[in-house]
Amino acid sequence: MAPKSARVTRNPELIPGVRKISRSKMYHKRGLWAIKAKNGGKFPHHDKAPAATPVVEKPPKFYPADDIKKPLSNKRKPKPTKLRASIIPGTVLILLAGRFKGKRVVFLKQLSSGLLLVTGPYKINGVPLRRVNQAYVIGTSTKVDISGVNVEKFDDKYFAKQVEKKKKKGESEFFEAEKQDKNALPTEKKDDQKAVDAPLLKAIEAVADLKAYLGARFTLKDGMKPHELMF
Amino acid sequence: MPFKRYVEIVVIVDVIDQNRALVDAPDMVRSQMNFKRLSLTDIKIDIKRVPKKKTLIAAMEAADVKGKWEKSSWGRKLIVQKRRASLNDFDRFKLMLAKIKRAGVVRQELAKLKKESAA
């Protein structure tokens, strides 16, 4: 369906309280005379539809002693943060905080929580598939060709912490078992990383110096003024 | 007579009083400017006092103001400054690699020459 364009008023207000067209002219303009003529001199009148007989409700047998307050209804639906115009899939981002601060990284997509899905690629700079907040990122104008990458399967659930089964508190077992579980990265995650990075690496190696660029960290040097730099 | 202002080059088209001039350029509305905001260049064009915009543009073309400006050392410096300011993060990285490479080549040559003079 064609979108409804904003309705133009037929009788604009010239000054507050003074409209452009008089009452009689408006009557003519609205075509009320034509409607009346069609209906034989009278304005068409529809009788009210017979009201449905109200269902008789019996009064409740039991009233609670105290009034329970109903909490106010909250219909707010959170939506993902608005993505900056400079950040599109394939953009090289500079991470500004966290373990990988200064690293230049490739942007893949925005997740439903609003966080950005990002990858090093891992082979180039050690940044795995990771979520990153848009606020802690500089978007550069360098773009990598991301068309060969399939990021459909990644969402926030993929990055949720693994829930461990509760163990009995035997002291020696406690420390050893915990260590083992934490260090092992499941092989699926490693495979996912490789699957995402393979086409990216090809695209990156096609551009001169891009690999070294992504491997290097961003630093501010003497004389660099961030507010004057073009990224 | 062409003068340089903050970024672009403008022509002085008339003098208003001791402090101000009427300036004009092909891509701007004719306006007054304080002399303190202007720096003289060497370039002069042949116009009468307060020419029409069309004649001004024609005179600038005839004298090739743009070409002369871009060839002058001042003009060339400005172009370099602008280029440097517009460098992308990736461009700055590539520039750094290029500088290192050039320095390496220079140092090699220097080492060679030193060896020769020592020998």
Coordinates of C-alpha atoms in Angstrom, one line a residue:
Chain A
M1 CA 0.0 0.0 0.0
A2 CA 1.3 3.5 -0.7
P3 CA 2.3 5.3 2.5
K4 CA -0.3 7.9 3.7
S5 CA 1.2 11.4 3.1
A6 CA 0.7 14.0 5.8
R7 CA -2.9 15.4 5.4
V8 CA -3.0 19.0 4.3
T9 CA -5.7 20.9 6.2
R10 CA -8.3 22.4 3.9
N11 CA -8.8 25.3 6.4
P12 CA -5.5 26.5 7.7
E13 CA -5.3 28.6 10.8
L14 CA -4.0 32.1 9.8
I15 CA -3.8 33.5 13.4
P16 CA -4.7 31.6 16.5
G17 CA -8.5 31.7 16.4
V18 CA -8.9 32.9 12.8
R19 CA -9.2 30.4 10.1
K20 CA -8.9 31.1 6.4
I21 CA -12.3 29.9 5.1
S22 CA -15.7 30.9 6.5
R23 CA -18.2 28.4 7.8
S24 CA -20.5 28.6 4.8
K25 CA -17.6 28.2 2.4
M26 CA -16.4 25.1 4.3
Y27 CA -19.9 23.6 4.2
H28 CA -19.7 23.9 0.4
K29 CA -16.1 22.7 0.3
R30 CA -16.9 19.5 2.3
G31 CA -19.6 18.7 -0.1
L32 CA -22.3 18.3 2.6
W33 CA -24.8 19.7 0.1
A34 CA -24.0 16.9 -2.3
I35 CA -24.4 14.3 0.4
K36 CA -27.7 15.8 1.4
A37 CA -28.9 15.8 -2.2
K38 CA -27.9 12.2 -2.6
N39 CA -30.0 11.3 0.4
G40 CA -33.1 13.3 -0.6
G41 CA -32.7 16.6 1.2
K42 CA -31.7 15.2 4.6
F43 CA -28.4 14.3 6.0
P44 CA -28.0 10.4 6.1
H45 CA -28.8 9.1 9.6
H46 CA -28.0 5.7 10.8
D47 CA -29.9 4.2 13.7
K48 CA -27.7 3.0 16.5
A49 CA -27.0 -0.7 16.4
P50 CA -28.9 -2.6 19.0
A51 CA -26.7 -2.8 22.1
A52 CA -25.8 -6.3 23.2
T53 CA -27.6 -7.1 26.4
P54 CA -25.1 -6.8 29.2
V55 CA -24.0 -10.1 30.8
V56 CA -25.2 -10.2 34.4
E57 CA -22.2 -10.6 36.7
K58 CA -22.7 -12.0 40.1
P59 CA -20.9 -10.1 42.9
P60 CA -17.8 -12.0 44.2
K61 CA -18.3 -14.1 47.3
F62 CA -15.0 -13.2 48.8
Y63 CA -13.2 -9.9 49.1
P64 CA -9.5 -9.9 50.2
A65 CA -8.9 -8.1 53.6
D66 CA -6.3 -5.6 52.3
D67 CA -6.2 -3.8 49.0
I68 CA -3.3 -5.1 47.0
K69 CA -1.7 -2.4 44.9
K70 CA -1.3 -3.2 41.3
P71 CA 2.2 -2.2 39.9
L72 CA 2.1 0.3 37.1
S73 CA 2.3 -1.4 33.7
N74 CA 5.6 -1.1 31.9
K75 CA 5.2 -1.5 28.1
R76 CA 8.8 -0.4 27.3
K77 CA 10.6 -2.6 24.7
P78 CA 14.3 -2.0 24.7
K79 CA 15.8 -1.7 21.3
P80 CA 19.4 -2.1 20.2
T81 CA 21.6 1.0 20.3
K82 CA 21.6 3.1 17.2
L83 CA 24.6 2.2 15.2
R84 CA 26.9 5.1 14.2
A85 CA 26.7 6.0 10.5
S86 CA 30.5 5.4 10.2
I87 CA 30.3 1.8 11.4
I88 CA 29.1 -0.6 8.7
P89 CA 29.9 -4.3 8.4
G90 CA 33.5 -4.6 7.3
T91 CA 34.7 -1.4 8.9
V92 CA 38.0 -1.5 10.8
L93 CA 37.4 -0.4 14.3
I94 CA 39.9 0.7 17.0
L95 CA 39.1 -0.7 20.4
L96 CA 39.6 1.8 23.1
A97 CA 39.2 -0.2 26.3
G98 CA 39.6 -3.6 27.8
R99 CA 42.2 -6.2 27.2
F100 CA 42.6 -5.4 23.5
K101 CA 42.8 -1.7 23.7
G102 CA 44.5 -0.1 20.7
K103 CA 43.9 -3.1 18.6
R104 CA 42.5 -2.6 15.1
V105 CA 39.7 -5.1 14.5
V106 CA 37.1 -5.9 11.8
F107 CA 33.4 -5.3 12.5
L108 CA 31.0 -8.1 11.6
K109 CA 27.6 -7.2 12.7
Q110 CA 25.5 -5.6 15.5
L111 CA 23.8 -8.1 17.8
S112 CA 20.3 -7.8 19.1
S113 CA 21.6 -6.6 22.5
G114 CA 23.2 -3.6 20.7
L115 CA 26.8 -4.9 21.1
L116 CA 29.1 -5.1 18.1
L117 CA 30.3 -8.5 17.0
V118 CA 34.0 -8.2 16.1
T119 CA 36.9 -10.4 15.1
G120 CA 40.7 -9.8 14.9
P121 CA 41.0 -11.9 12.7
Y122 CA 42.5 -14.1 15.4
K123 CA 45.6 -15.1 13.4
I124 CA 46.5 -11.5 12.7
N125 CA 46.1 -9.8 16.1
G126 CA 44.9 -12.3 18.6
V127 CA 41.4 -10.9 19.0
P128 CA 38.8 -13.7 18.8
L129 CA 35.1 -13.4 18.0
R130 CA 34.1 -11.0 20.6
R131 CA 31.4 -8.6 21.6
V132 CA 32.3 -5.0 22.0
N133 CA 30.4 -1.9 23.1
Q134 CA 30.0 0.8 20.4
A135 CA 30.9 3.5 23.0
Y136 CA 34.4 2.2 23.4
V137 CA 35.3 2.1 19.7
I138 CA 36.5 4.4 17.0
G139 CA 35.2 3.7 13.6
T140 CA 37.9 4.2 10.9
S141 CA 37.0 4.8 7.3
T142 CA 39.0 1.7 6.2
K143 CA 36.7 -1.1 5.0
V144 CA 37.4 -4.8 4.5
D145 CA 35.3 -6.9 2.1
I146 CA 33.1 -9.0 4.3
S147 CA 30.9 -10.5 1.7
G148 CA 32.3 -14.0 2.0
V149 CA 31.6 -14.3 5.8
N150 CA 28.6 -15.9 7.2
V151 CA 27.7 -14.4 10.6
E152 CA 24.1 -15.6 10.8
K153 CA 24.7 -18.1 13.7
F154 CA 26.2 -15.7 16.1
D155 CA 24.0 -14.0 18.7
D156 CA 24.2 -13.0 22.3
K157 CA 23.4 -16.5 23.5
Y158 CA 26.5 -17.8 21.8
F159 CA 28.6 -15.7 24.2
A160 CA 26.7 -16.5 27.4
K161 CA 28.8 -18.0 30.2
Q162 CA 28.8 -21.8 30.5
V163 CA 26.8 -22.8 33.5
E164 CA 28.8 -25.5 35.5
K165 CA 27.2 -28.2 37.5
K166 CA 27.6 -27.7 41.2
K167 CA 30.3 -29.9 42.7
K168 CA 30.8 -31.1 46.3
K169 CA 33.3 -29.1 48.2
G170 CA 36.1 -31.6 48.4
E171 CA 39.2 -29.3 48.8
S172 CA 41.7 -31.1 46.5
E173 CA 39.2 -31.8 43.9
F174 CA 37.9 -28.3 44.0
F175 CA 41.1 -26.6 42.7
E176 CA 42.1 -29.2 40.1
A177 CA 38.7 -29.7 38.5
E178 CA 38.0 -26.0 38.2
K179 CA 41.3 -25.3 36.5
Q180 CA 40.8 -27.9 33.9
D181 CA 37.3 -26.7 32.9
K182 CA 38.3 -23.1 32.6
N183 CA 41.2 -23.5 30.3
A184 CA 39.6 -25.7 27.6
L185 CA 38.0 -23.7 24.8
P186 CA 35.4 -26.0 23.2
T187 CA 36.6 -27.0 19.7
E188 CA 33.4 -25.7 18.2
K189 CA 34.3 -22.2 19.1
K190 CA 37.8 -22.6 17.6
D191 CA 36.2 -24.0 14.4
D192 CA 33.7 -21.1 14.3
Q193 CA 36.6 -18.7 14.6
K194 CA 38.4 -20.3 11.7
A195 CA 35.3 -20.4 9.6
V196 CA 34.8 -16.7 10.0
D197 CA 38.4 -15.7 9.6
A198 CA 39.2 -17.7 6.5
P199 CA 37.4 -15.5 3.9
L200 CA 38.4 -12.4 5.9
L201 CA 42.1 -13.3 5.6
K202 CA 41.8 -13.6 1.9
A203 CA 40.1 -10.3 1.6
I204 CA 42.7 -8.7 3.9
E205 CA 45.7 -10.1 2.1
A206 CA 44.4 -8.7 -1.2
V207 CA 45.1 -5.2 0.1
A208 CA 48.7 -4.0 0.5
D209 CA 49.8 -3.4 4.1
L210 CA 46.4 -4.1 5.6
K211 CA 47.6 -7.2 7.4
A212 CA 50.4 -5.4 9.1
Y213 CA 48.0 -2.5 9.8
L214 CA 45.5 -4.9 11.6
G215 CA 48.4 -6.5 13.5
A216 CA 49.7 -3.2 14.9
R217 CA 48.1 -1.3 17.8
F218 CA 46.9 2.2 17.6
T219 CA 48.8 4.7 19.8
L220 CA 48.8 8.4 20.2
K221 CA 52.2 9.9 19.5
D222 CA 53.7 13.3 20.1
G223 CA 51.8 16.0 18.3
M224 CA 48.7 13.9 17.5
K225 CA 45.5 15.6 18.5
P226 CA 42.6 13.2 18.5
H227 CA 40.1 15.9 17.9
E228 CA 41.9 16.9 14.7
L229 CA 42.7 13.5 13.4
M230 CA 40.8 12.0 10.6
F231 CA 40.0 8.3 11.2
Chain B
M1 CA 45.0 41.5 -6.6
P2 CA 44.8 38.0 -5.0
F3 CA 45.3 37.6 -1.3
K4 CA 45.3 34.5 0.9
R5 CA 42.8 34.2 3.6
Y6 CA 42.4 31.4 6.2
V7 CA 42.2 28.6 3.7
E8 CA 41.4 29.8 0.2
I9 CA 42.6 32.5 -2.1
V10 CA 40.6 35.6 -2.7
V11 CA 40.9 38.7 -4.8
I12 CA 40.9 42.2 -3.4
V13 CA 38.3 44.0 -5.4
D14 CA 38.1 47.3 -3.6
V15 CA 39.5 49.0 -0.5
I16 CA 36.8 50.2 1.9
D17 CA 38.8 52.1 4.4
Q18 CA 42.0 52.0 6.3
N19 CA 41.2 48.6 7.8
R20 CA 38.9 46.8 5.5
A21 CA 38.8 45.5 1.9
L22 CA 36.1 44.2 -0.3
V23 CA 37.1 40.7 -1.4
D24 CA 35.7 38.2 -3.8
A25 CA 36.4 34.7 -5.1
P26 CA 34.7 32.5 -7.6
D27 CA 33.0 30.3 -5.1
M28 CA 32.0 32.8 -2.4
V29 CA 29.7 35.8 -1.9
R30 CA 31.5 39.1 -2.2
S31 CA 32.1 40.4 1.3
Q32 CA 34.3 42.7 3.4
M33 CA 37.3 41.5 5.3
N34 CA 39.7 43.1 7.7
F35 CA 43.2 43.4 6.4
K36 CA 44.4 41.7 9.5
R37 CA 42.8 38.5 8.2
L38 CA 44.5 38.7 4.9
S39 CA 48.1 37.9 3.8
L40 CA 49.4 39.3 0.5
T41 CA 50.6 37.0 -2.2
D42 CA 52.6 38.0 -5.3
I43 CA 49.8 37.2 -7.7
K44 CA 48.2 40.1 -9.4
I45 CA 45.3 40.1 -11.9
D46 CA 44.2 42.8 -14.4
I47 CA 40.9 44.1 -13.2
K48 CA 39.2 47.5 -12.8
R49 CA 37.9 48.6 -9.4
V50 CA 34.9 46.4 -8.3
P51 CA 34.4 44.2 -11.4
K52 CA 31.3 42.1 -12.0
K53 CA 31.5 38.5 -10.9
K54 CA 31.7 37.3 -14.5
T55 CA 34.5 39.6 -15.4
L56 CA 36.3 38.7 -12.3
I57 CA 36.1 35.0 -13.0
A58 CA 37.2 35.6 -16.6
A59 CA 40.2 37.7 -15.5
M60 CA 41.2 35.0 -13.0
E61 CA 41.1 32.4 -15.7
A62 CA 43.1 34.6 -18.0
A63 CA 45.8 35.1 -15.5
D64 CA 45.7 31.5 -14.4
V65 CA 45.6 32.4 -10.7
K66 CA 44.9 28.9 -9.6
G67 CA 47.8 27.4 -11.6
K68 CA 50.2 30.1 -10.3
W69 CA 49.1 29.6 -6.8
E70 CA 49.5 25.8 -6.9
K71 CA 52.9 26.1 -8.4
S72 CA 54.1 28.7 -5.8
S73 CA 56.0 27.3 -2.8
W74 CA 53.3 28.8 -0.5
G75 CA 50.5 27.1 -2.4
R76 CA 52.4 23.8 -2.5
K77 CA 52.9 23.9 1.2
L78 CA 49.2 24.5 1.8
I79 CA 48.3 21.5 -0.4
V80 CA 50.6 19.3 1.6
Q81 CA 49.2 20.5 4.9
K82 CA 45.7 19.8 3.6
R83 CA 46.7 16.3 2.5
R84 CA 48.3 15.5 5.8
A85 CA 45.3 16.7 7.7
S86 CA 43.0 14.5 5.6
L87 CA 45.0 11.3 6.1
N88 CA 43.1 8.3 7.2
D89 CA 44.4 6.1 10.1
F90 CA 45.4 3.5 7.5
D91 CA 47.1 6.1 5.4
R92 CA 49.1 7.3 8.4
F93 CA 50.2 3.7 9.0
K94 CA 51.3 3.3 5.4
L95 CA 53.1 6.6 5.7
M96 CA 55.0 5.4 8.7
L97 CA 56.1 2.3 6.9
A98 CA 57.2 4.3 3.9
K99 CA 59.2 6.7 6.1
I100 CA 60.9 3.8 7.8
K101 CA 61.7 2.2 4.5
R102 CA 63.2 5.4 3.1
A103 CA 65.3 6.0 6.3
G104 CA 66.6 2.5 5.9
V105 CA 67.7 3.1 2.3
V106 CA 69.3 6.3 3.3
R107 CA 71.2 4.7 6.2
Q108 CA 72.5 2.0 3.9
E109 CA 73.8 4.5 1.4
L110 CA 75.4 6.5 4.2
A111 CA 77.0 3.4 5.6
K112 CA 78.4 2.6 2.2
L113 CA 79.8 6.1 1.8
K114 CA 81.4 6.0 5.2
K115 CA 83.0 2.7 4.4
E116 CA 84.4 4.1 1.2
S117 CA 85.8 7.2 2.8
A118 CA 87.3 5.2 5.7
A119 CA 89.0 2.8 3.3

